[in-house]
């Protein structure tokens, strides 16, 4: 085998017992086909990362490793740390063994066949290959509108992000080693990875429906994830708060001047509606501004504590 051909596919798993048998089957077939074609070495592996699941996810991973240690490996986190931390744990573990690493979700929504194009791009000299959705026909109107709106907002705020890319990507060993130098606790990998640099390209694929199980990203988590992404990579919301404060201050000066002129001209009268409207408007702006500033302060608080992003309980891997 030629050098620099070892591929690890890192798959974060949280309560994925329903889909893991099919996921492992499809990935096994894909890995064997790539090995047979000579594109990857026989040291390549699929690395499942158990993110503190309470179901049979980890026992299934253990069984897969016992049955086929030359194909499947596993990382077991000490507790649930969230998708981004679990993914990072897998990447930073796999980099010790692999020349290239592909990250993908366990639910089979990411097209396994796009792995071929990613590996081809790696052999062409690309160090990061982003999987980009070609269309969103399987999404509801609400999901499509909010998802695409999120990417557009991120771009408008000056964040370097690949449109319609989630966490399906290939990274070279050097790129993952570069990722390891980003030590922030508040992880938003699809915003961090473009900061690494190096030669990159994209591969288009069609995202399928979830094969089995339930989505681990309900609306509440999606909103929190979007807020994390925005506040982790842009200070423009705080600048907008400042701009809003300046506008409200100028308006208040105008209203003060208007009130004084009205007083001098004897045109003053009870203005309950305008008074209450002004109070609610200014109060709402103040609370919104405090909330935005508080979000940034909370992130500073988490960063200064420097707590570990994940703790690995055990690793199953046959070199």
Coordinates of C-alpha atoms in Angstrom, one line a residue:
X1 CA 0.0 0.0 0.0
X2 CA 1.1 3.6 -0.7
X3 CA 1.6 5.9 2.2
X4 CA -0.8 8.6 3.3
X5 CA -3.9 6.6 2.4
X6 CA -5.3 5.7 5.9
X7 CA -8.9 7.0 6.2
X8 CA -10.9 7.2 9.4
X9 CA -14.6 8.0 9.3
X10 CA -15.7 9.6 12.6
X11 CA -19.3 9.2 13.5
X12 CA -20.7 10.9 16.6
X13 CA -23.5 8.9 18.2
X14 CA -26.1 9.8 20.7
X15 CA -29.0 7.3 21.3
X16 CA -28.5 5.8 17.8
X17 CA -29.2 2.1 18.6
X18 CA -32.0 2.0 16.0
X19 CA -29.8 3.1 13.1
X20 CA -26.3 1.8 14.0
X21 CA -26.7 -1.7 12.5
X22 CA -27.6 -0.2 9.1
X23 CA -25.0 2.6 9.3
X24 CA -22.2 0.1 10.1
X25 CA -23.4 -2.1 7.2
X26 CA -23.3 0.7 4.6
X27 CA -20.0 2.1 5.9
X28 CA -18.4 -1.4 5.9
X29 CA -19.4 -1.8 2.2
X30 CA -18.0 1.6 1.3
X31 CA -14.7 1.1 3.1
X32 CA -14.2 -2.3 1.5
X33 CA -14.9 -0.9 -1.9
X34 CA -12.4 1.9 -1.4
X35 CA -9.8 -0.5 -0.1
X36 CA -10.3 -2.8 -3.1
X37 CA -9.8 0.2 -5.5
X38 CA -6.5 1.1 -3.7
X39 CA -7.8 4.6 -2.7
X40 CA -7.4 3.9 1.0
X41 CA -5.2 1.6 3.0
X42 CA -6.3 -1.6 4.9
X43 CA -5.5 0.3 8.1
X44 CA -8.6 2.5 7.6
X45 CA -11.4 2.4 10.1
X46 CA -14.8 3.6 11.0
X47 CA -14.7 5.3 14.4
X48 CA -18.0 5.6 16.3
X49 CA -18.0 8.1 19.2
X50 CA -20.6 7.4 21.9
X51 CA -21.7 10.8 23.4
X52 CA -22.9 9.5 26.7
X53 CA -25.8 7.5 25.3
X54 CA -28.0 5.7 27.9
X55 CA -29.4 3.2 25.4
X56 CA -27.6 0.3 23.7
X57 CA -25.4 2.5 21.5
X58 CA -22.1 1.8 23.2
X59 CA -22.7 -2.0 23.6
X60 CA -23.4 -2.1 19.8
X61 CA -20.2 -0.3 19.1
X62 CA -18.3 -2.7 21.4
X63 CA -19.8 -5.7 19.6
X64 CA -18.9 -4.3 16.2
X65 CA -15.3 -3.8 17.3
X66 CA -15.2 -7.3 18.8
X67 CA -16.5 -8.9 15.6
X68 CA -14.5 -6.7 13.1
X69 CA -11.6 -4.9 14.9
X70 CA -10.0 -4.3 11.5
X71 CA -13.0 -2.3 10.4
X72 CA -14.6 -0.7 13.5
X73 CA -13.2 1.3 16.4
X74 CA -14.9 3.2 19.2
X75 CA -14.5 6.2 21.5
X76 CA -16.7 6.3 24.7
X77 CA -17.1 9.7 26.4
X78 CA -17.5 9.8 30.1
X79 CA -20.8 11.7 29.8
X80 CA -22.9 13.5 27.2
X81 CA -21.1 16.6 25.9
X82 CA -23.1 17.5 22.8
X83 CA -22.6 16.8 19.1
X84 CA -19.8 19.3 18.5
X85 CA -17.7 18.1 21.4
X86 CA -18.2 14.4 20.6
X87 CA -17.2 15.1 17.0
X88 CA -14.1 17.0 18.2
X89 CA -13.2 14.1 20.5
X90 CA -13.4 11.7 17.5
X91 CA -11.3 13.9 15.3
X92 CA -8.6 14.5 17.9
X93 CA -8.4 10.7 18.6
X94 CA -8.5 9.6 15.0
X95 CA -5.7 12.1 14.0
X96 CA -3.2 9.8 15.9
X97 CA -3.9 7.0 13.3
X98 CA -5.2 8.6 10.1
X99 CA -3.9 10.6 7.1
X100 CA -7.4 11.8 6.3
X101 CA -10.6 11.9 8.4
X102 CA -14.2 12.2 7.3
X103 CA -16.8 13.3 9.8
X104 CA -20.5 12.4 9.2
X105 CA -23.7 11.9 11.2
X106 CA -24.9 8.4 12.2
X107 CA -28.5 8.9 10.8
X108 CA -27.5 8.2 7.2
X109 CA -28.8 11.5 6.0
X110 CA -25.3 12.3 4.7
X111 CA -24.8 10.4 1.4
X112 CA -22.2 7.7 2.0
X113 CA -21.4 7.7 -1.7
X114 CA -20.0 11.2 -1.5
X115 CA -17.0 9.7 0.4
X116 CA -15.6 8.6 -3.0
X117 CA -15.4 12.2 -4.3
X118 CA -14.0 13.4 -1.0
X119 CA -11.2 10.9 -1.1
X120 CA -10.5 11.7 -4.8
X121 CA -10.2 15.4 -3.9
X122 CA -7.8 14.5 -1.1
X123 CA -5.6 12.6 -3.5
X124 CA -5.7 15.7 -5.8
X125 CA -4.1 17.8 -3.0
X126 CA -7.1 19.2 -1.2
X127 CA -6.7 19.2 2.6
X128 CA -10.3 20.1 3.4
X129 CA -13.3 18.9 1.4
X130 CA -16.8 20.2 2.4
X131 CA -19.9 18.2 1.8
X132 CA -22.5 20.7 0.5
X133 CA -26.2 20.0 0.1
X134 CA -27.2 20.4 -3.6
X135 CA -30.9 20.9 -2.7
X136 CA -33.3 20.8 0.3
X137 CA -36.3 19.0 -1.2
X138 CA -36.6 16.7 1.8
X139 CA -36.9 19.7 4.2
X140 CA -40.2 21.4 5.2
X141 CA -40.6 24.9 4.1
X142 CA -40.0 26.2 7.7
X143 CA -36.8 24.1 8.0
X144 CA -35.5 25.2 4.6
X145 CA -36.4 28.9 5.2
X146 CA -34.7 29.0 8.6
X147 CA -31.6 27.0 7.6
X148 CA -30.9 29.1 4.5
X149 CA -31.7 32.2 6.5
X150 CA -29.2 31.2 9.1
X151 CA -26.4 30.9 6.6
X152 CA -27.3 34.2 5.0
X153 CA -27.3 36.0 8.4
X154 CA -23.9 34.5 9.3
X155 CA -22.5 35.8 6.0
X156 CA -24.0 39.2 6.6
X157 CA -22.4 39.3 10.0
X158 CA -19.0 38.6 8.4
X159 CA -18.6 35.0 9.4
X160 CA -16.6 32.8 7.0
X161 CA -18.9 29.9 6.5
X162 CA -19.6 27.5 3.6
X163 CA -23.3 27.8 2.5
X164 CA -25.4 24.7 3.1
X165 CA -22.6 22.8 4.7
X166 CA -23.1 21.1 8.1
X167 CA -20.4 18.8 9.5
X168 CA -20.0 16.3 6.6
X169 CA -16.4 17.0 5.5
X170 CA -13.0 15.5 4.9
X171 CA -9.9 16.9 6.7
X172 CA -6.3 15.9 6.3
X173 CA -4.1 15.1 9.3
X174 CA -2.5 18.6 9.0
X175 CA -5.9 20.3 8.9
X176 CA -7.1 18.4 12.1
X177 CA -3.8 19.3 13.8
X178 CA -4.5 22.9 12.9
X179 CA -8.0 22.5 14.4
X180 CA -6.5 21.3 17.6
X181 CA -4.9 24.7 18.1
X182 CA -8.4 26.3 18.4
X183 CA -9.0 25.9 22.2
X184 CA -12.3 27.6 22.7
X185 CA -15.0 25.9 24.8
X186 CA -17.9 27.3 22.8
X187 CA -17.6 25.0 19.7
X188 CA -19.1 25.8 16.3
X189 CA -17.0 23.7 14.0
X190 CA -18.5 24.7 10.7
X191 CA -17.3 28.2 11.5
X192 CA -13.9 27.2 13.0
X193 CA -12.8 24.9 10.2
X194 CA -12.7 27.6 7.5
X195 CA -10.4 29.6 9.8
X196 CA -7.7 26.9 9.4
X197 CA -7.0 27.7 5.8
X198 CA -5.2 25.3 3.5
X199 CA -6.4 24.2 0.1
X200 CA -10.1 23.3 0.1
X201 CA -13.0 22.4 -2.2
X202 CA -16.6 21.2 -2.0
X203 CA -18.5 18.1 -3.0
X204 CA -22.2 18.2 -3.6
X205 CA -24.6 15.6 -2.4
X206 CA -28.3 15.1 -1.7
X207 CA -29.3 14.7 1.9
X208 CA -31.7 11.9 2.6
X209 CA -34.4 11.4 5.2
X210 CA -33.3 10.1 8.5
X211 CA -33.1 6.2 8.3
X212 CA -34.4 5.4 11.8
X213 CA -34.7 6.9 15.3
X214 CA -35.5 10.5 16.2
X215 CA -33.8 13.7 15.4
X216 CA -31.4 14.9 18.1
X217 CA -31.9 18.5 17.0
X218 CA -35.4 19.8 17.8
X219 CA -36.3 23.4 17.2
X220 CA -35.1 24.5 20.7
X221 CA -31.6 23.0 20.1
X222 CA -31.4 24.4 16.6
X223 CA -32.1 27.9 17.9
X224 CA -29.5 27.5 20.6
X225 CA -27.0 26.1 18.1
X226 CA -27.6 29.1 15.7
X227 CA -27.2 31.6 18.6
X228 CA -23.9 29.9 19.6
X229 CA -22.7 30.1 16.0
X230 CA -23.5 33.8 15.6
X231 CA -22.1 34.9 19.0
X232 CA -19.0 32.8 18.7
X233 CA -17.8 34.4 15.4
X234 CA -19.2 37.9 15.2
X235 CA -19.3 41.0 17.4
X236 CA -21.7 42.7 15.1
X237 CA -24.7 42.0 17.3
X238 CA -23.1 44.1 20.1
X239 CA -22.3 46.8 17.5
X240 CA -26.0 46.7 16.5
X241 CA -26.9 47.1 20.1
X242 CA -24.6 50.2 20.3
X243 CA -26.1 51.6 17.1
X244 CA -29.7 51.0 18.4
X245 CA -28.7 52.8 21.6
X246 CA -27.4 55.8 19.6
X247 CA -30.6 55.9 17.6
X248 CA -32.8 55.8 20.7
X249 CA -30.7 58.5 22.3
X250 CA -31.1 60.8 19.3
X251 CA -34.8 60.1 19.1
X252 CA -35.1 60.9 22.8
X253 CA -33.3 64.3 22.3
X254 CA -35.7 65.1 19.5
X255 CA -38.7 64.2 21.7
X256 CA -37.3 66.2 24.5
X257 CA -37.0 69.3 22.2
X258 CA -40.5 68.7 21.0
X259 CA -41.8 68.5 24.5
X260 CA -40.1 71.7 25.5
X261 CA -41.4 73.6 22.5
X262 CA -44.9 72.3 23.1
X263 CA -44.6 73.4 26.7
X264 CA -43.5 76.9 25.7
X265 CA -46.3 77.2 23.2
X266 CA -48.9 75.9 25.6
X267 CA -49.9 72.9 23.6
X268 CA -49.2 70.3 26.2
X269 CA -51.9 67.7 26.9
X270 CA -52.2 64.3 28.5
X271 CA -50.5 61.8 26.2
X272 CA -51.1 58.5 27.8
X273 CA -50.7 56.4 24.6
X274 CA -47.5 58.0 23.5
X275 CA -46.1 57.8 27.0
X276 CA -46.9 54.1 27.4
X277 CA -45.7 53.3 23.9
X278 CA -42.4 55.0 24.6
X279 CA -41.9 53.2 27.9
X280 CA -42.6 49.8 26.4
X281 CA -40.4 50.5 23.3
X282 CA -37.4 51.7 25.3
X283 CA -37.8 49.0 27.9
X284 CA -38.0 46.3 25.2
X285 CA -34.8 47.6 23.5
X286 CA -33.0 47.7 26.9
X287 CA -34.0 44.1 27.7
X288 CA -33.0 42.9 24.2
X289 CA -29.7 44.7 24.5
X290 CA -29.0 43.2 27.9
X291 CA -29.8 39.8 26.6
X292 CA -27.3 40.1 23.7
X293 CA -24.6 41.5 25.9
X294 CA -25.3 38.8 28.5
X295 CA -24.9 36.1 25.8
X296 CA -21.3 37.3 25.1
X297 CA -20.6 37.6 28.9
X298 CA -21.7 34.1 29.4
X299 CA -19.4 32.9 26.7
X300 CA -16.5 34.8 28.3
X301 CA -17.4 33.2 31.6
X302 CA -17.2 29.7 30.1
X303 CA -14.0 30.4 28.3
X304 CA -12.2 31.7 31.3
X305 CA -12.9 28.6 33.3
X306 CA -11.0 26.5 30.8
X307 CA -13.0 23.3 31.6
X308 CA -12.2 20.3 29.4
X309 CA -14.4 20.1 26.3
X310 CA -14.7 16.3 26.7
X311 CA -13.3 13.4 28.8
X312 CA -12.8 10.1 27.1
X313 CA -13.6 7.1 29.2
X314 CA -12.3 4.4 26.8
X315 CA -11.0 3.9 23.3
X316 CA -11.4 0.7 21.2
X317 CA -9.0 0.6 18.3
X318 CA -6.8 -2.0 16.7
X319 CA -3.8 -0.5 14.9

